[in-house]
mmCIF file of C-alpha atoms in Angstrom:
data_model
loop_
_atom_site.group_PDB
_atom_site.id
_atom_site.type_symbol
_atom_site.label_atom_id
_atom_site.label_comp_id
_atom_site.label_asym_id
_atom_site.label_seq_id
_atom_site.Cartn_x
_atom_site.Cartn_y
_atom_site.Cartn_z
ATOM 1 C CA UNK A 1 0.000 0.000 0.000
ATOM 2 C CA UNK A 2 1.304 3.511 -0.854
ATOM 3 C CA UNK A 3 0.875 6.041 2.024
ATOM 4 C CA UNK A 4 1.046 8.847 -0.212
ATOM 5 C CA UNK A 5 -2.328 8.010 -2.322
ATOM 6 C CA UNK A 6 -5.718 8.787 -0.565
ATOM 7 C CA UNK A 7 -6.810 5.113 0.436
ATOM 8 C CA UNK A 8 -10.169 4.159 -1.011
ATOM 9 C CA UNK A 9 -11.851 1.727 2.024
ATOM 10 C CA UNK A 10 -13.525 -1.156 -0.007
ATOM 11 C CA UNK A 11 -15.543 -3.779 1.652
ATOM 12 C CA UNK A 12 -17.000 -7.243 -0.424
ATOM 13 C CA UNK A 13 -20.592 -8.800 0.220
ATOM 14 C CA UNK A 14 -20.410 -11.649 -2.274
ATOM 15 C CA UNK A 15 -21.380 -15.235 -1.363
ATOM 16 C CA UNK A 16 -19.516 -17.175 -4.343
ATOM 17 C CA UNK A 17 -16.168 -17.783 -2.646
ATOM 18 C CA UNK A 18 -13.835 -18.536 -5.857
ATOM 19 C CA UNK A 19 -15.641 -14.739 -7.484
ATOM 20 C CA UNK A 20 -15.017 -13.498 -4.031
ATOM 21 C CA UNK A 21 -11.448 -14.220 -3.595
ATOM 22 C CA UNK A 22 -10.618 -13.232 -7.173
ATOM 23 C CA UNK A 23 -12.438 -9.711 -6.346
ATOM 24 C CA UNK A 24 -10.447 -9.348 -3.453
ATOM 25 C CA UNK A 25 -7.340 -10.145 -5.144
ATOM 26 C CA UNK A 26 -7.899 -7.897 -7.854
ATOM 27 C CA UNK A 27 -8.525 -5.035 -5.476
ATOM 28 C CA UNK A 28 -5.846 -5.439 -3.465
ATOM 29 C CA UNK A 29 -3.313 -5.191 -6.442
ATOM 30 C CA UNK A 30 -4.583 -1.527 -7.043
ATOM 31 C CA UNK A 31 -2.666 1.219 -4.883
ATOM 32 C CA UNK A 32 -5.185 3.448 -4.135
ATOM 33 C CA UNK A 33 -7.847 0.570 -2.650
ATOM 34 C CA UNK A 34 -7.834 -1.073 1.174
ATOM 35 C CA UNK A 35 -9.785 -3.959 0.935
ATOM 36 C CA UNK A 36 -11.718 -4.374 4.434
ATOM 37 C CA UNK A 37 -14.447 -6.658 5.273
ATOM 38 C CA UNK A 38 -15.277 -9.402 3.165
ATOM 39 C CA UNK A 39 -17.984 -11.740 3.848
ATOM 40 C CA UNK A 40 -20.990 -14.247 2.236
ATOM 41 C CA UNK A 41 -24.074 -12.484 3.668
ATOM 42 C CA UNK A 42 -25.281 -9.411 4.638
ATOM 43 C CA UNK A 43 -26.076 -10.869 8.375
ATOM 44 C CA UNK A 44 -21.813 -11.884 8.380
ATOM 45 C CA UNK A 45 -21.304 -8.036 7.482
ATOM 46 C CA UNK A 46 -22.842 -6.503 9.744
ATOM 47 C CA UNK A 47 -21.456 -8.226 12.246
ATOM 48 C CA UNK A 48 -18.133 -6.638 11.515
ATOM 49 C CA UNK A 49 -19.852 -3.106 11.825
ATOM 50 C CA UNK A 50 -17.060 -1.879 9.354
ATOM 51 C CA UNK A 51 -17.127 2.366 9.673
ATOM 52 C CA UNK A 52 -19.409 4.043 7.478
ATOM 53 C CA UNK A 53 -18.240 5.978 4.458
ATOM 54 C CA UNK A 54 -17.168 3.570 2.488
ATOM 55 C CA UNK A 55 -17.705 1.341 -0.519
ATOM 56 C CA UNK A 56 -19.337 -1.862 -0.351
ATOM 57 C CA UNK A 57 -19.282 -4.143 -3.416
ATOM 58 C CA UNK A 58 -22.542 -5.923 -3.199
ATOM 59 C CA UNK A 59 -24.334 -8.764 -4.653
ATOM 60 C CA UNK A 60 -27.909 -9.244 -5.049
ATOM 61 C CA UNK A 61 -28.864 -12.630 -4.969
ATOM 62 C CA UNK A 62 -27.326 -13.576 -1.482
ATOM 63 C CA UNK A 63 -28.936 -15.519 1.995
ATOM 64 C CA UNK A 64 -30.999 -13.636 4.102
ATOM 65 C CA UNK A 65 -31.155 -9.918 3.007
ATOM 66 C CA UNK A 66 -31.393 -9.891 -0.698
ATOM 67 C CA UNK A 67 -31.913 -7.536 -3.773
ATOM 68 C CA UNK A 68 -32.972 -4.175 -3.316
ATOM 69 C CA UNK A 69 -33.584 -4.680 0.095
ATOM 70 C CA UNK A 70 -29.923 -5.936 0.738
ATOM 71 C CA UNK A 71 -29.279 -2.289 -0.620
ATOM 72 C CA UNK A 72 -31.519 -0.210 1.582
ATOM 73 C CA UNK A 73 -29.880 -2.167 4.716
ATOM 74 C CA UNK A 74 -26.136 -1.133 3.216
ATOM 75 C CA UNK A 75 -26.845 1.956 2.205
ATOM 76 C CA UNK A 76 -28.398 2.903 5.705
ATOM 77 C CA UNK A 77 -25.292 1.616 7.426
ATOM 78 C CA UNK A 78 -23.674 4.910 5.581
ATOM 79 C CA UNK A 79 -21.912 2.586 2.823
ATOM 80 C CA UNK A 80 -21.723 3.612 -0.589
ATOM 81 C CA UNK A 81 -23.145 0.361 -2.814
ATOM 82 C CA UNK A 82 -21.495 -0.818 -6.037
ATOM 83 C CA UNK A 83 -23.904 -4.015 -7.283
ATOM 84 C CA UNK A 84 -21.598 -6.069 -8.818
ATOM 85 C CA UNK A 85 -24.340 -9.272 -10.044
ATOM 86 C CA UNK A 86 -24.876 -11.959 -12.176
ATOM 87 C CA UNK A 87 -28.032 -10.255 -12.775
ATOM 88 C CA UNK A 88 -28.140 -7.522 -15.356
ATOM 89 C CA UNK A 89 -32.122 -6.937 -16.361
ATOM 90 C CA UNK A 90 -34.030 -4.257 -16.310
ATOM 91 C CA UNK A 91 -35.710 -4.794 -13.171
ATOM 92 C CA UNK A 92 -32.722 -5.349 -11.006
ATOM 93 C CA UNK A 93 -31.001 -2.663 -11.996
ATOM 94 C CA UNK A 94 -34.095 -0.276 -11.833
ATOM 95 C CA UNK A 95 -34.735 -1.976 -8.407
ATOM 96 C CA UNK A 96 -31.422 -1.102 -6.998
ATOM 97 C CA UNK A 97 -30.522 2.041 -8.241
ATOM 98 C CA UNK A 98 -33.619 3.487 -6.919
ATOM 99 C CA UNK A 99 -33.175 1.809 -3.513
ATOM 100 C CA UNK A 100 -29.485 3.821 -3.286
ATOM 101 C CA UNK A 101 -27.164 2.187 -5.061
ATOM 102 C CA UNK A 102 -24.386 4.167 -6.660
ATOM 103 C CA UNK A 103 -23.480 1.927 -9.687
ATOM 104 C CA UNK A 104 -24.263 -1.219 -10.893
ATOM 105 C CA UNK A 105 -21.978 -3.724 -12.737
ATOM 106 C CA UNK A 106 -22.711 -7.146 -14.043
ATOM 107 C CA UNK A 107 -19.923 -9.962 -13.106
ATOM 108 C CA UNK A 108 -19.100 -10.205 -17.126
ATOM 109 C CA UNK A 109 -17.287 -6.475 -16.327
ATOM 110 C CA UNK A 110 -13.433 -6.844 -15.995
ATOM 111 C CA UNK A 111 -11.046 -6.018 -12.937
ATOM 112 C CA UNK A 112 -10.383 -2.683 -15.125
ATOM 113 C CA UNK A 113 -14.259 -1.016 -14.834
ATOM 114 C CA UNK A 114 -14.646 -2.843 -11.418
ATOM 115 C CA UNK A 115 -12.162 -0.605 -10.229
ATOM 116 C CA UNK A 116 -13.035 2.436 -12.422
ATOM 117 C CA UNK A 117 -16.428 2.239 -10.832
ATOM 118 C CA UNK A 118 -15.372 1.972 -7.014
ATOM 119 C CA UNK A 119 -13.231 5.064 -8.007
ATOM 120 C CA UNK A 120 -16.673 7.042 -9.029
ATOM 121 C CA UNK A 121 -18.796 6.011 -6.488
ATOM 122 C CA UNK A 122 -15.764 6.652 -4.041
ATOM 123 C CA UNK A 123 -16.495 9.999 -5.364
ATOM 124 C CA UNK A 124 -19.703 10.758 -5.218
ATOM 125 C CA UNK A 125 -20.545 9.608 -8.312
ATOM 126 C CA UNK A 126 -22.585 6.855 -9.726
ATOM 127 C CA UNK A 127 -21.266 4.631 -12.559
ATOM 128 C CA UNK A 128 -23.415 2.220 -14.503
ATOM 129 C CA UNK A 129 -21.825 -0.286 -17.158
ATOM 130 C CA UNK A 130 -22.448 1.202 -20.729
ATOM 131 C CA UNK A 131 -24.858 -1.739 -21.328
ATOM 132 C CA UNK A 132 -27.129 -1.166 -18.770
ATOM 133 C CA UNK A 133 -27.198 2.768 -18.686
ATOM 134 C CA UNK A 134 -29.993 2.649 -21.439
ATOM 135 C CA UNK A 135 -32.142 1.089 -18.545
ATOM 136 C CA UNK A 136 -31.613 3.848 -16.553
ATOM 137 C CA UNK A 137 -31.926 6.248 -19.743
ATOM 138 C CA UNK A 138 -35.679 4.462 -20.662
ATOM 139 C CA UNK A 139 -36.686 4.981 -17.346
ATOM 140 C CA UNK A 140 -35.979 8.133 -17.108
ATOM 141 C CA UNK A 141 -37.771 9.174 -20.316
ATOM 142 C CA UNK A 142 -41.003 7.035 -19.409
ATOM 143 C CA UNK A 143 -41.221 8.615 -15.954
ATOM 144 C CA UNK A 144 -40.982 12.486 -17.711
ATOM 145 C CA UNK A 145 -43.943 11.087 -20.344
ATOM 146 C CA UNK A 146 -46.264 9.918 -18.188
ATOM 147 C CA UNK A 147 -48.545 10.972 -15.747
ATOM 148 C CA UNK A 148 -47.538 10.057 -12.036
ATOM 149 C CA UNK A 149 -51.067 8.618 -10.326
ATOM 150 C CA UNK A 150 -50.929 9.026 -6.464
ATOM 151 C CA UNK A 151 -51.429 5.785 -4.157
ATOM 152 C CA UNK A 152 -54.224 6.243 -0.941
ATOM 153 C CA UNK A 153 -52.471 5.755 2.282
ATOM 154 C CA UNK A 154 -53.136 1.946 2.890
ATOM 155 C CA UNK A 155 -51.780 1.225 -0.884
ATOM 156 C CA UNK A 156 -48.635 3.334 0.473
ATOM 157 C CA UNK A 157 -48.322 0.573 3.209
ATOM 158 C CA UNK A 158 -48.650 -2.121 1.481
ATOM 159 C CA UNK A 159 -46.031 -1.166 -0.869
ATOM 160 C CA UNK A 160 -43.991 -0.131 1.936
ATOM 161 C CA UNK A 161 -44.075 -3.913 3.424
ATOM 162 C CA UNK A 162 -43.647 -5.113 -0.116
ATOM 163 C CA UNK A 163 -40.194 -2.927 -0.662
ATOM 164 C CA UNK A 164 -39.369 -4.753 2.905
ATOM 165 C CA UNK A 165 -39.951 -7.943 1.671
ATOM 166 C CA UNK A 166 -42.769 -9.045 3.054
ATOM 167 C CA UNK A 167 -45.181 -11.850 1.683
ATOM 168 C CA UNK A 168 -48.890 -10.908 1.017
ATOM 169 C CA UNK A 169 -49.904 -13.332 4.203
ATOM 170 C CA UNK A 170 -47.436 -10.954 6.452
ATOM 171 C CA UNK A 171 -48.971 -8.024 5.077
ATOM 172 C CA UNK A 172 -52.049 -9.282 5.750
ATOM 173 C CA UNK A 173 -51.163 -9.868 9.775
ATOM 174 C CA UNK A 174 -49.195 -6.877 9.895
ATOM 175 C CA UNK A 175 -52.012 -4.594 8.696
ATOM 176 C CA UNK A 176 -54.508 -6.418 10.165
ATOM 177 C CA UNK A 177 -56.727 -6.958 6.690
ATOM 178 C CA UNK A 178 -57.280 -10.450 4.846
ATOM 179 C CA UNK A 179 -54.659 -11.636 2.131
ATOM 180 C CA UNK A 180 -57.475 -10.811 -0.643
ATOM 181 C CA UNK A 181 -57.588 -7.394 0.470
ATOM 182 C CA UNK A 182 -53.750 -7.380 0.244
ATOM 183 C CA UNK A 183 -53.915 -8.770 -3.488
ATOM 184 C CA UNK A 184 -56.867 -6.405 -4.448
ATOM 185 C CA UNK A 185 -54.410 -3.041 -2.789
ATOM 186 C CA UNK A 186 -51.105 -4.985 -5.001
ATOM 187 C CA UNK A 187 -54.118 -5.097 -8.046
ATOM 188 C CA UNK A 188 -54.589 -0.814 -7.868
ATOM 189 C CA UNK A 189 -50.769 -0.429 -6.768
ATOM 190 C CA UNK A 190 -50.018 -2.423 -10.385
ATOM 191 C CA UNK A 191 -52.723 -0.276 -12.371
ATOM 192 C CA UNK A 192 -51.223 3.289 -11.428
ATOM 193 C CA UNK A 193 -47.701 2.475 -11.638
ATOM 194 C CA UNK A 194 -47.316 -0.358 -14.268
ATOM 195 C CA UNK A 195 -45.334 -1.942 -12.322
ATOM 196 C CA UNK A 196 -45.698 -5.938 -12.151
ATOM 197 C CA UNK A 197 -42.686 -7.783 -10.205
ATOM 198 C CA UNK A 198 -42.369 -7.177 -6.973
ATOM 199 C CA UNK A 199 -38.731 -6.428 -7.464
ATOM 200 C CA UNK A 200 -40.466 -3.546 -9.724
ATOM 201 C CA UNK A 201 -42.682 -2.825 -7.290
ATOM 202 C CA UNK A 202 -39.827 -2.743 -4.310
ATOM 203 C CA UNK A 203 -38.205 0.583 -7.188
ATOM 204 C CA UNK A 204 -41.329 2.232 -7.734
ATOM 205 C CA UNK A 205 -41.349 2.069 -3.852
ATOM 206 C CA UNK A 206 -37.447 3.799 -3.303
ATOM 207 C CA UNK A 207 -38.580 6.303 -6.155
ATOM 208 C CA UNK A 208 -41.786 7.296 -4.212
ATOM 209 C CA UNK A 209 -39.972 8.030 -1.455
ATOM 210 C CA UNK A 210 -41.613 5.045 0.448
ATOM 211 C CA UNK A 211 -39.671 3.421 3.462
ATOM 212 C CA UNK A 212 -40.226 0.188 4.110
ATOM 213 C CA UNK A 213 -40.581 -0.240 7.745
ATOM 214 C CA UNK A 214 -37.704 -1.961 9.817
#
């Protein structure tokens, strides 16, 4: 490690262990990058409690915590969040971006732009491969076109417990309504904001400024 260059404090959520260890070793080769927590799971990570402030490299599809709630959780610790998945479709990427994610790579990038991007989000910026950007860019476009319909308060919560990963029988308990109600509130939620997956529905959640309860 150089002394002289400002150290960027890089942490690694990713449960594959041979992917892990070659993202580690790749990081640790550049001068500018202290690799610090590494771990398969978002529960193992948090039980470092590494210091806020910097980046976490994280993937999506791990035990436990997962997606773009896996995201939320990291990016409430005061981490910075570089996706690096296997997973590159419109959805995720929508999904995490909009739950506060910083950039978003797919694991076909090279050790070059994995490295360019913890550099920008170090930053303050956000860096998204070139081949996923036009996700972002459609978005964007679709959201200026059309017309925004408000939810009632009780579709608000049930898209809040949705964005926290909750099944319709927990929303159900939790708000204190039967599971048809539920479905009939996710029916309405669907017509006003076209949104169909729940991993769509978990964005359109983030970008409504919806926070899923603890």
């Amino acid at each position: 490690m150089d002394a002289t260059v400002r150290q960027i404090a890089v942490c690694v959520v990713e449960d594959h262990p041979l992917y892990r260890a070659a993202l580690v070793r790749a990081l640790s080769e550049a001068p500018d990058v202290t690799v610090g927590v590494t771990a398969g799971s978002l529960e193992e990570f948090s039980a470092y409690r590494p210091d806020p402030g910097g980046v976490v490299i994280l993937d999506l599809r791990l035990p436990g915590v997962r997606d773009a709630a896996a995201v939320v959780d990291v990016v409430g610790r005061g981490h910075r969040v570089l996706v690096v998945s296997a997973h590159g479709d419109q959805r995720d990427v929508l999904a995490a971006m909009a739950a506060g994610a910083r950039g978003y790579l797919t694991k076909n990038s090279d050790a070059d732009e994995i490295l360019r991007a913890v550099r920008e989000v170090a930053a303050g910026n956000s860096y998204v491969s070139p081949t996923l950007a036009s996700f972002l860019l459609e978005s964007s476009r679709e959201r200026q076109a059309g017309v925004r319909l408000e939810l009632s308060d009780r579709e608000r919560e049930v898209l809040g417990l949705v964005a926290a990963g909750e099944r319709d029988q927990d929303i159900a308990e939790a708000l204190n309504i039967s599971v048809r109600t539920v479905r009939s509130h996710l029916d309405r939620i669907r017509e006003k904001t076209g949104a169909r997956r729940r991993a769509e529905l978990t964005g359109e959640a983030y970008r409504r400024g919806i926070v899923p309860p603890s």
